[in-house]
Every structure is written in structure tokens, then in C-alpha cells.
Amino acid sequence: MRRQDIQLLTLARQGDPAARSKAGRRYLVGGDGFPRHVATGIEYLSHPSVRELPETACAIAESLPLQDLLDLKQEDALHKAAAAGSPLAQFKLGVWMALTRSSVTAGQSWLETAAAAGHVEACQVMAAVEGARSDRALEAMVESIQSSAAVDVVQVAVIAARQAREEGGLDQLVDCLRVALMVAPRLTHALSDLVVAAVLWAEREKHSLRGLAPDQIEASLELAVVRGDRDAACLLGRARCGIDSGTLAPARLATSLNLRKGVALLLRAADAGRDDAWLALYATHADHRSSVSNPQMARFFLEKAAMAGQSEAQRKLGALILRASNSVVESEQAIAWLHVAANQGDAHAQRLLGSLVLPLQGSESVAREAIEQVRQADPWLAVRLTLARDFGLTKLEALSVDPVEGRRPWGLLVGQNPFIAQARLSAPRAVPALTPLALQNLARAAALFEQSRGDGNAFEGDLRRRSVRQRRVFERLHLSEDLFFATASSRRLEAFRLGPKWAFRARQPLALALAG
């Protein structure tokens, strides 16, 4: 380094503002005895003694291309330099504002000011914009500056897209990506990641993604898949299998269908943790018209989705098991899945569970007040009446059920009644809890009967004695049995125990649950 350069650096380190400004500028551009080192140049020019000077802002804005200014967070310096009258800074700021707002109008005043000052590229931009249709003004601007040394349009558009993503503007993100893809010589990983992010966002927000062509989206998803992006694999897999992604039709994400490739992509996504991909695999394999139709594989994929916590899969699995059930064990398994789905807010699952509970008459508040009256004379009967009201039990079921043995996480199993000879009337029945209160009351009932099993059995006696006590209490308190006990024929009760018969009675909610 020459003696005069060393002297300049010495003065700069001693705090001389002119020396700091000169040294900073030389480091930014390189040459004249100084190596190009942008970080050092910015450090010199950021010192409090010089950073507020207009010439400092001009030095930064004029020495670096627009993309570097943005990467180094020097947008403020760009604004100051443009306001100070730098045509180059005005040109860069005009381009940046046009790209970030997807409209030449947003930066037109700065571009016109730079053109009036004789800036060549600004003049080219204005000429191109004036000669283009209003709907192609932005494209005309971008095409006119593709070879500019001051602006790398692709990099700047990517930066604008990232900013739009951070600020929550999906339309702006799509517009920036459209510009970048229009002029990019090839698809980059950065662009691919942003396109995938835009598609995922559009899926959530039910956005049309107007402005991005299907082949551009497909190429971006494919590039992301190669790098192991599970979201891209799921999106592209669904599209190639003909499955919508939100409101995005398959044709918006892929140029053609290919079931086998789509299934392979969905398997990759599911294995990587995209649990909803299991559900898409189920839909593909459960369709008998599909070339990859396989009922056994479809059931496997549905079970995987259900175990992964997908409420739709839990509901469909429960409905399928219940529809085909011929035993109380299968009914319990089906209700357990429907209960889990209902707890996640699945309305179809809630309706199916409701179809398994017999309706009761009368007001809920009146029934609860009557139960409190019964509790004074017979606490065990009060508990049975509470269960009858919560689970829609018949009189026979309410007086014979064992809350300890019948309690389940999803509701109540009314066990086989040993006091009844007819098999159709005595067979066990699984009844789901429709409210959290019903489960709480069942837990209290099981605790009471467990703690006082000996005394309770001695006090309650057999079914005949319980019936007599219940009738006497009701007569003394003037209570109606219809308020507590459901009425059902043996044929209707059998429909709750046999899946095909239940499915016939509940065919409408069942069809909605399997289709929704």
C-alpha cells in the first residue's frame, strides 16, 4: 500500500471525517491502492461522524448494485441518496419500488427524475414503459434492464419476494415470483423454495395463484422434491394423482396426471412426516376406478393417517369399522375412533356418535333437579338415573348396568344382562358419551360404585329389588319414567349392535361422513 494510502487510513482511524468518507468509498469500489472490501467500506461510512452526510449516502448508493444494497440493509442510504439528487440512486430506488409493489407507477416519479437528469438506463426504462400496454408496463421495465450492471433483476425480485412473504402479502409474493421467473435464465433453489412457499400459502388461504403458470409451479416443486422437501412432494403427488390442494385444482400445479409417480411422491411425503399424505394415498387406493385401486392398501393408509392424528381419517376409519361390525368389540373400536375425531371438532363424527344414542324427552334442567331429589333417598338410583339421562339408556339397561366394568374412555359399555333370558334383549351395547359432562358423571359413578361395592350391592339388591325401589321413589316424588329412560324396541336396539343394520338406519350421516 502506498504511503499516501497509509496516511489516509491513519487520518480515518484518528477520526477525520473527510478521510473516513474517502477511505470508505475506496473500499466499496476497490482500486486506487485499496482492495475491494464492502464490509470495511460500510464500517467506515457508518461512523457517526459521516453517516448522516448526503455524500456518504450517495457513496454507498452509487458504489453498490441494488441487490447488494438490499442485502446489506442499506435501503435508508438509497432513499437519502435519491433525495440528495443522485440519478443512479433515483434509478435504483425507482426500480425497487416498482418491483416491491408490482407496478411501475409506484417508482415512476423516481425513474422520471433520473431520466430527466440524463441517466441512460432510466431513459430506456421510460421509453419501454411508454411503448408498452398498461398491463405489460412492469414486464417492459424488467426486459429493458435485464443487462443492467446496477440491478440484477432476478436477485432483486427474489429479495422483494422474500420481503412480501415476511410481510404477509401473498399477491405481492406471486407478482414478484412472476417477474423473477420471467427473466431468470434458469430455475434456482431460492426461487423454487419461494414458489413452494407460495403454493402452500395459497392452499391455506384458498388463493388462485393467478400469475404463475402450471409448468413453472411443477418445475419448482420437482426441484424442491429432489432436495427432499416433503411439502413439495405432497403437493406434487396430490396433483399427479388428481387430488385438489385446497381450492387449487391439480391442473394448476402439474401439467399432466400420473398416478404411479403421484403415489411414489405421496409415499415419500408421508414417510417424511406429512401425515395428510396418508389420507391422500387412501383416497387414491380406495377409488375402484383407479389404476392403483387396492382395498387392503387403502385400509392400511387410512389406519396410518388415523394413528397420525388426522381427524378425517379417524372419522372415516371409525365409520367403516362400525358399518361392518358384527360384535361389540368392533363397535367399541369404531366408537373409539369416532370419539377421537369428534374431540377434534369433526362434525360428521359427532353426528355419527349421536346416531348411536337413544333420544330422551323432557327438559335437562328439570331432570337434573329431580335427580337431586332422588339422591336424598337413594344415591345409587340417582347415579343410575344420571347415566340413563347422559347415555340414553332404557330402563332395563339403566337398572342393570355396572359403571365400574362398563366405563370406557369414549363412553359406556352396557354389559350383557344376566337377568334377561332373551339374547336380543340381553346382548351388550356400546354407547358413546356425547358431552364431556357425560364422561365426568360416568367417572363419578364408577368411583362411587367401586368404593361402596359391598354396601351398594347389599342395599340395591338384584334387578327386581332395584325396580321396586325405583318405582316407589318415582311414585313418592311424582316423577315420570319418560324423563329418564329411553324407549326402544328389541329390533331398534339390535340395530345398535349390528353394523349393517345401523348403517341402514344412519345411511345419510354415514354417507356424508365417508364422503366429506
PDB file of C-alpha atoms in Angstrom, residues 159-310:
ATOM      1  CA  ILE A 159     -35.403 -10.212  -2.339  1.00  0.00           C
ATOM      2  CA  ALA A 160     -38.744  -8.490  -2.969  1.00  0.00           C
ATOM      3  CA  ALA A 161     -40.498 -11.877  -2.855  1.00  0.00           C
ATOM      4  CA  ARG A 162     -38.898 -12.727   0.479  1.00  0.00           C
ATOM      5  CA  GLN A 163     -39.944  -9.364   1.863  1.00  0.00           C
ATOM      6  CA  ALA A 164     -43.500  -9.924   0.653  1.00  0.00           C
ATOM      7  CA  ARG A 165     -43.506 -13.323   2.345  1.00  0.00           C
ATOM      8  CA  GLU A 166     -42.331 -11.809   5.637  1.00  0.00           C
ATOM      9  CA  GLU A 167     -44.868  -9.000   5.451  1.00  0.00           C
ATOM     10  CA  GLY A 168     -47.777 -11.359   4.729  1.00  0.00           C
ATOM     11  CA  GLY A 169     -48.637 -10.336   1.168  1.00  0.00           C
ATOM     12  CA  LEU A 170     -49.453 -13.399  -0.936  1.00  0.00           C
ATOM     13  CA  ASP A 171     -50.491 -11.409  -4.028  1.00  0.00           C
ATOM     14  CA  GLN A 172     -47.292  -9.413  -3.786  1.00  0.00           C
ATOM     15  CA  LEU A 173     -45.247 -12.608  -3.380  1.00  0.00           C
ATOM     16  CA  VAL A 174     -46.836 -14.104  -6.509  1.00  0.00           C
ATOM     17  CA  ASP A 175     -46.217 -10.937  -8.509  1.00  0.00           C
ATOM     18  CA  CYS A 176     -42.543 -10.851  -7.501  1.00  0.00           C
ATOM     19  CA  LEU A 177     -42.132 -14.514  -8.400  1.00  0.00           C
ATOM     20  CA  ARG A 178     -43.762 -13.918 -11.773  1.00  0.00           C
ATOM     21  CA  VAL A 179     -41.203 -11.204 -12.549  1.00  0.00           C
ATOM     22  CA  ALA A 180     -38.275 -13.319 -11.339  1.00  0.00           C
ATOM     23  CA  LEU A 181     -39.358 -16.382 -13.325  1.00  0.00           C
ATOM     24  CA  MET A 182     -39.909 -14.255 -16.409  1.00  0.00           C
ATOM     25  CA  VAL A 183     -36.265 -13.133 -16.605  1.00  0.00           C
ATOM     26  CA  ALA A 184     -34.362 -15.866 -14.721  1.00  0.00           C
ATOM     27  CA  PRO A 185     -32.093 -17.824 -17.112  1.00  0.00           C
ATOM     28  CA  ARG A 186     -32.758 -20.942 -15.047  1.00  0.00           C
ATOM     29  CA  LEU A 187     -34.753 -22.011 -12.029  1.00  0.00           C
ATOM     30  CA  THR A 188     -32.749 -21.570  -8.833  1.00  0.00           C
ATOM     31  CA  HIS A 189     -33.183 -23.204  -5.437  1.00  0.00           C
ATOM     32  CA  ALA A 190     -34.109 -19.827  -3.949  1.00  0.00           C
ATOM     33  CA  LEU A 191     -36.889 -19.342  -6.494  1.00  0.00           C
ATOM     34  CA  SER A 192     -38.062 -22.918  -6.089  1.00  0.00           C
ATOM     35  CA  ASP A 193     -38.347 -22.541  -2.304  1.00  0.00           C
ATOM     36  CA  LEU A 194     -40.364 -19.351  -2.684  1.00  0.00           C
ATOM     37  CA  VAL A 195     -42.725 -20.941  -5.203  1.00  0.00           C
ATOM     38  CA  VAL A 196     -43.330 -23.893  -2.853  1.00  0.00           C
ATOM     39  CA  ALA A 197     -43.990 -21.445  -0.007  1.00  0.00           C
ATOM     40  CA  ALA A 198     -46.457 -19.539  -2.228  1.00  0.00           C
ATOM     41  CA  VAL A 199     -48.330 -22.740  -3.157  1.00  0.00           C
ATOM     42  CA  LEU A 200     -48.592 -23.832   0.490  1.00  0.00           C
ATOM     43  CA  TRP A 201     -49.813 -20.371   1.405  1.00  0.00           C
ATOM     44  CA  ALA A 202     -52.354 -20.377  -1.424  1.00  0.00           C
ATOM     45  CA  GLU A 203     -53.585 -23.793  -0.291  1.00  0.00           C
ATOM     46  CA  ARG A 204     -54.257 -22.458   3.209  1.00  0.00           C
ATOM     47  CA  GLU A 205     -55.798 -19.171   2.044  1.00  0.00           C
ATOM     48  CA  LYS A 206     -57.785 -20.629  -0.890  1.00  0.00           C
ATOM     49  CA  HIS A 207     -55.892 -18.396  -3.317  1.00  0.00           C
ATOM     50  CA  SER A 208     -55.903 -18.962  -7.084  1.00  0.00           C
ATOM     51  CA  LEU A 209     -52.149 -18.299  -7.676  1.00  0.00           C
ATOM     52  CA  ARG A 210     -53.074 -16.390 -10.796  1.00  0.00           C
ATOM     53  CA  GLY A 211     -49.868 -15.229 -12.494  1.00  0.00           C
ATOM     54  CA  LEU A 212     -47.802 -18.403 -12.054  1.00  0.00           C
ATOM     55  CA  ALA A 213     -48.016 -20.916 -14.903  1.00  0.00           C
ATOM     56  CA  PRO A 214     -48.549 -24.627 -14.091  1.00  0.00           C
ATOM     57  CA  ASP A 215     -45.269 -25.618 -15.769  1.00  0.00           C
ATOM     58  CA  GLN A 216     -43.388 -23.087 -13.608  1.00  0.00           C
ATOM     59  CA  ILE A 217     -45.009 -24.414 -10.449  1.00  0.00           C
ATOM     60  CA  GLU A 218     -44.407 -28.024 -11.473  1.00  0.00           C
ATOM     61  CA  ALA A 219     -40.709 -27.376 -12.216  1.00  0.00           C
ATOM     62  CA  SER A 220     -40.302 -25.622  -8.860  1.00  0.00           C
ATOM     63  CA  LEU A 221     -41.969 -28.476  -6.983  1.00  0.00           C
ATOM     64  CA  GLU A 222     -39.801 -31.047  -8.783  1.00  0.00           C
ATOM     65  CA  LEU A 223     -36.611 -29.170  -7.913  1.00  0.00           C
ATOM     66  CA  ALA A 224     -37.689 -28.961  -4.276  1.00  0.00           C
ATOM     67  CA  VAL A 225     -38.539 -32.685  -4.225  1.00  0.00           C
ATOM     68  CA  VAL A 226     -35.021 -33.545  -5.393  1.00  0.00           C
ATOM     69  CA  ARG A 227     -33.704 -31.731  -2.330  1.00  0.00           C
ATOM     70  CA  GLY A 228     -36.003 -33.695  -0.015  1.00  0.00           C
ATOM     71  CA  ASP A 229     -38.779 -31.145   0.534  1.00  0.00           C
ATOM     72  CA  ARG A 230     -41.692 -33.165   1.916  1.00  0.00           C
ATOM     73  CA  ASP A 231     -44.222 -30.356   1.348  1.00  0.00           C
ATOM     74  CA  ALA A 232     -43.314 -30.177  -2.325  1.00  0.00           C
ATOM     75  CA  ALA A 233     -43.570 -33.974  -2.603  1.00  0.00           C
ATOM     76  CA  CYS A 234     -47.032 -33.910  -1.063  1.00  0.00           C
ATOM     77  CA  LEU A 235     -48.256 -31.068  -3.291  1.00  0.00           C
ATOM     78  CA  LEU A 236     -46.896 -32.584  -6.494  1.00  0.00           C
ATOM     79  CA  GLY A 237     -48.023 -36.084  -5.502  1.00  0.00           C
ATOM     80  CA  ARG A 238     -51.594 -34.927  -4.936  1.00  0.00           C
ATOM     81  CA  ALA A 239     -51.602 -33.024  -8.226  1.00  0.00           C
ATOM     82  CA  ARG A 240     -50.370 -36.025 -10.210  1.00  0.00           C
ATOM     83  CA  CYS A 241     -52.978 -38.219  -8.543  1.00  0.00           C
ATOM     84  CA  GLY A 242     -55.731 -35.757  -9.469  1.00  0.00           C
ATOM     85  CA  ILE A 243     -56.407 -34.604  -5.895  1.00  0.00           C
ATOM     86  CA  ASP A 244     -57.093 -30.936  -5.134  1.00  0.00           C
ATOM     87  CA  SER A 245     -54.862 -28.977  -2.768  1.00  0.00           C
ATOM     88  CA  GLY A 246     -57.358 -26.741  -1.030  1.00  0.00           C
ATOM     89  CA  THR A 247     -59.039 -24.875  -3.880  1.00  0.00           C
ATOM     90  CA  LEU A 248     -56.080 -25.448  -6.198  1.00  0.00           C
ATOM     91  CA  ALA A 249     -57.058 -27.917  -8.912  1.00  0.00           C
ATOM     92  CA  PRO A 250     -54.406 -30.470  -9.994  1.00  0.00           C
ATOM     93  CA  ALA A 251     -54.072 -28.686 -13.350  1.00  0.00           C
ATOM     94  CA  ARG A 252     -52.802 -25.573 -11.535  1.00  0.00           C
ATOM     95  CA  LEU A 253     -49.824 -27.458 -10.085  1.00  0.00           C
ATOM     96  CA  ALA A 254     -48.920 -30.043 -12.718  1.00  0.00           C
ATOM     97  CA  THR A 255     -49.175 -30.303 -16.485  1.00  0.00           C
ATOM     98  CA  SER A 256     -50.312 -33.949 -16.506  1.00  0.00           C
ATOM     99  CA  LEU A 257     -51.626 -36.758 -14.312  1.00  0.00           C
ATOM    100  CA  ASN A 258     -49.506 -39.787 -13.434  1.00  0.00           C
ATOM    101  CA  LEU A 259     -50.922 -41.965 -10.689  1.00  0.00           C
ATOM    102  CA  ARG A 260     -47.882 -44.154 -10.135  1.00  0.00           C
ATOM    103  CA  LYS A 261     -45.492 -41.211  -9.886  1.00  0.00           C
ATOM    104  CA  GLY A 262     -48.009 -39.395  -7.713  1.00  0.00           C
ATOM    105  CA  VAL A 263     -48.291 -42.338  -5.325  1.00  0.00           C
ATOM    106  CA  ALA A 264     -44.496 -42.568  -5.083  1.00  0.00           C
ATOM    107  CA  LEU A 265     -44.304 -38.871  -4.187  1.00  0.00           C
ATOM    108  CA  LEU A 266     -47.064 -39.196  -1.604  1.00  0.00           C
ATOM    109  CA  LEU A 267     -45.300 -42.162  -0.013  1.00  0.00           C
ATOM    110  CA  ARG A 268     -42.121 -40.103   0.189  1.00  0.00           C
ATOM    111  CA  ALA A 269     -44.002 -37.205   1.795  1.00  0.00           C
ATOM    112  CA  ALA A 270     -45.841 -39.452   4.256  1.00  0.00           C
ATOM    113  CA  ASP A 271     -42.643 -41.204   5.276  1.00  0.00           C
ATOM    114  CA  ALA A 272     -41.050 -37.783   5.877  1.00  0.00           C
ATOM    115  CA  GLY A 273     -43.830 -36.748   8.256  1.00  0.00           C
ATOM    116  CA  ARG A 274     -46.600 -35.251   6.112  1.00  0.00           C
ATOM    117  CA  ASP A 275     -49.412 -37.158   7.812  1.00  0.00           C
ATOM    118  CA  ASP A 276     -52.082 -35.828   5.445  1.00  0.00           C
ATOM    119  CA  ALA A 277     -50.292 -37.649   2.623  1.00  0.00           C
ATOM    120  CA  TRP A 278     -51.522 -40.945   4.130  1.00  0.00           C
ATOM    121  CA  LEU A 279     -55.070 -39.706   3.636  1.00  0.00           C
ATOM    122  CA  ALA A 280     -54.365 -38.808   0.009  1.00  0.00           C
ATOM    123  CA  LEU A 281     -52.917 -42.300  -0.509  1.00  0.00           C
ATOM    124  CA  TYR A 282     -56.089 -43.769   0.977  1.00  0.00           C
ATOM    125  CA  ALA A 283     -58.273 -41.746  -1.404  1.00  0.00           C
ATOM    126  CA  THR A 284     -56.233 -42.901  -4.399  1.00  0.00           C
ATOM    127  CA  HIS A 285     -56.247 -46.601  -3.491  1.00  0.00           C
ATOM    128  CA  ALA A 286     -59.867 -46.681  -2.289  1.00  0.00           C
ATOM    129  CA  ASP A 287     -61.201 -45.495  -5.660  1.00  0.00           C
ATOM    130  CA  HIS A 288     -62.229 -48.636  -7.519  1.00  0.00           C
ATOM    131  CA  ARG A 289     -61.930 -46.749 -10.824  1.00  0.00           C
ATOM    132  CA  SER A 290     -58.250 -46.002 -10.193  1.00  0.00           C
ATOM    133  CA  SER A 291     -55.492 -47.997 -11.876  1.00  0.00           C
ATOM    134  CA  VAL A 292     -53.821 -48.363  -8.456  1.00  0.00           C
ATOM    135  CA  SER A 293     -57.014 -49.397  -6.660  1.00  0.00           C
ATOM    136  CA  ASN A 294     -56.249 -51.715  -3.729  1.00  0.00           C
ATOM    137  CA  PRO A 295     -58.740 -52.025  -0.830  1.00  0.00           C
ATOM    138  CA  GLN A 296     -56.204 -53.618   1.516  1.00  0.00           C
ATOM    139  CA  MET A 297     -53.611 -50.908   0.913  1.00  0.00           C
ATOM    140  CA  ALA A 298     -56.333 -48.265   1.198  1.00  0.00           C
ATOM    141  CA  ARG A 299     -57.267 -49.561   4.664  1.00  0.00           C
ATOM    142  CA  PHE A 300     -53.597 -49.595   5.682  1.00  0.00           C
ATOM    143  CA  PHE A 301     -53.114 -45.974   4.577  1.00  0.00           C
ATOM    144  CA  LEU A 302     -56.304 -44.912   6.362  1.00  0.00           C
ATOM    145  CA  GLU A 303     -55.094 -46.517   9.592  1.00  0.00           C
ATOM    146  CA  LYS A 304     -51.728 -44.775   9.250  1.00  0.00           C
ATOM    147  CA  ALA A 305     -53.461 -41.415   8.808  1.00  0.00           C
ATOM    148  CA  ALA A 306     -55.763 -42.062  11.761  1.00  0.00           C
ATOM    149  CA  MET A 307     -52.900 -43.035  14.049  1.00  0.00           C
ATOM    150  CA  ALA A 308     -51.052 -39.896  12.942  1.00  0.00           C
ATOM    151  CA  GLY A 309     -53.930 -37.780  14.267  1.00  0.00           C
ATOM    152  CA  GLN A 310     -55.818 -36.882  11.070  1.00  0.00           C
TER     153      GLN A 310
END
